CSV table of C-alpha atoms in Angstrom, one decimal:
chain,number,residue,atom,x,y,z
A,1,MET,CA,-16.6,5.1,-17.1
A,2,THR,CA,-15.3,6.9,-20.1
A,3,ALA,CA,-11.8,6.5,-21.5
A,4,ARG,CA,-9.4,9.3,-20.6
A,5,ARG,CA,-7.5,11.4,-23.1
A,6,ALA,CA,-4.0,10.2,-23.8
A,7,TYR,CA,-1.2,12.4,-22.5
A,8,PRO,CA,1.9,13.1,-24.6
A,9,SER,CA,4.0,11.3,-22.0
A,10,ASP,CA,2.0,8.1,-22.2
A,11,LEU,CA,4.0,5.0,-23.2
A,12,SER,CA,2.7,2.5,-25.6
A,13,ASP,CA,2.7,-1.2,-24.6
A,14,ALA,CA,5.7,-1.9,-26.8
A,15,ARG,CA,7.8,0.9,-25.2
A,16,TRP,CA,6.7,-0.2,-21.7
A,17,ALA,CA,7.8,-3.7,-22.5
A,18,LEU,CA,11.3,-2.4,-23.1
A,19,ILE,CA,11.4,-0.4,-19.9
A,20,ALA,CA,9.6,-2.7,-17.4
A,21,PRO,CA,12.5,-5.3,-17.0
A,22,ARG,CA,15.0,-2.5,-16.2
A,23,LEU,CA,12.7,-0.8,-13.8
A,24,THR,CA,11.9,-4.0,-12.0
A,25,ALA,CA,15.6,-4.8,-11.7
A,26,TRP,CA,16.3,-1.3,-10.4
A,27,ARG,CA,13.6,-1.6,-7.8
A,28,GLN,CA,14.8,-5.1,-6.7
A,29,ALA,CA,18.4,-3.8,-6.3
A,30,ARG,CA,17.2,-1.0,-4.1
A,31,THR,CA,15.1,-3.4,-2.0
A,32,ASP,CA,18.0,-5.8,-1.6
A,33,ALA,CA,20.3,-2.9,-0.6
A,34,GLY,CA,17.8,-1.7,2.0
A,35,VAL,CA,17.2,1.6,0.4
A,36,SER,CA,13.8,3.1,1.2
A,37,GLY,CA,11.9,5.6,-1.0
A,38,ARG,CA,10.7,7.4,2.1
């Protein structure tokens, strides 16, 4: 398998490390509230 080309919207590992905890907390809050994505 070959590596894919990077997209301009791709996040670096460092930027993802800043976002991941907030995204995880947001998902958990929605799950706890019983909100579904469907």
